[in-house]
Amino acid sequence: MSNTGDHAAEGSAEGLQVLQQARNSRLLGSLMLQLQKDYGRAGLDFPILEKYLLAEDVPEIFASLKEGVYRLLMEHFDQYLNLMYAVDLPERDFQGIDPGDAVEAAHQLTGLILKREWQKIQWRRNYPGSDPDQK
C-alpha cells in the first residue's frame, strides 16, 4: 500500500476512536464546536442533530458526519472542497482515497476530518493562546 493509502486507512480506523477519546476526555463538546466552526467557515450547515450531541452518541455522530460528507462528495463537490480547506486537511492525507466507492471514501474522509479537528483541540490545550486555524 502506498503512503497516501496509509493515510486514508488511518483516517477510517481512527474516526470512531477520536470521538470516543474526546467523549472520555470530556472534550466532545469542544470537538463538535470546532467542527461546527469549520462547517460554518465552509458555508455549510452542521450535519449533526442536537439530540445526538446531547446524548454524546458517538456512533450516530460519526454516521451523521459520514452521511454529510457523502452528500457533499456526490452532490456538491465544490462545497466538499471548501470543507477540506476550512478543516485544513492536508491534500496528501486524502489523495490516496479511492473515489470509486463513494461510501467508503466518505467513511475514510470523515475519519480524517475528525482526526484533524482533534489535533486542533489538542494543540489549543497544549499551547494556550495559539490558534492553529489562524493562517
XYZ file of C-alpha atoms in Angstrom, residues 7 14 20 26 32 39 53 60 89 99 102 107-109 130:
15
model
C -3.172 7.983 5.461
C -9.394 6.480 13.826
C -14.625 8.091 21.879
C -14.865 15.391 28.334
C -18.143 19.473 17.998
C -18.526 23.848 8.648
C -24.796 15.764 20.604
C -24.698 8.440 15.494
C -6.866 18.784 5.880
C -13.232 7.907 -5.220
C -18.150 6.955 -2.501
C -16.074 6.870 5.745
C -12.349 7.469 5.361
C -12.728 11.219 4.872
C -2.224 29.832 19.982
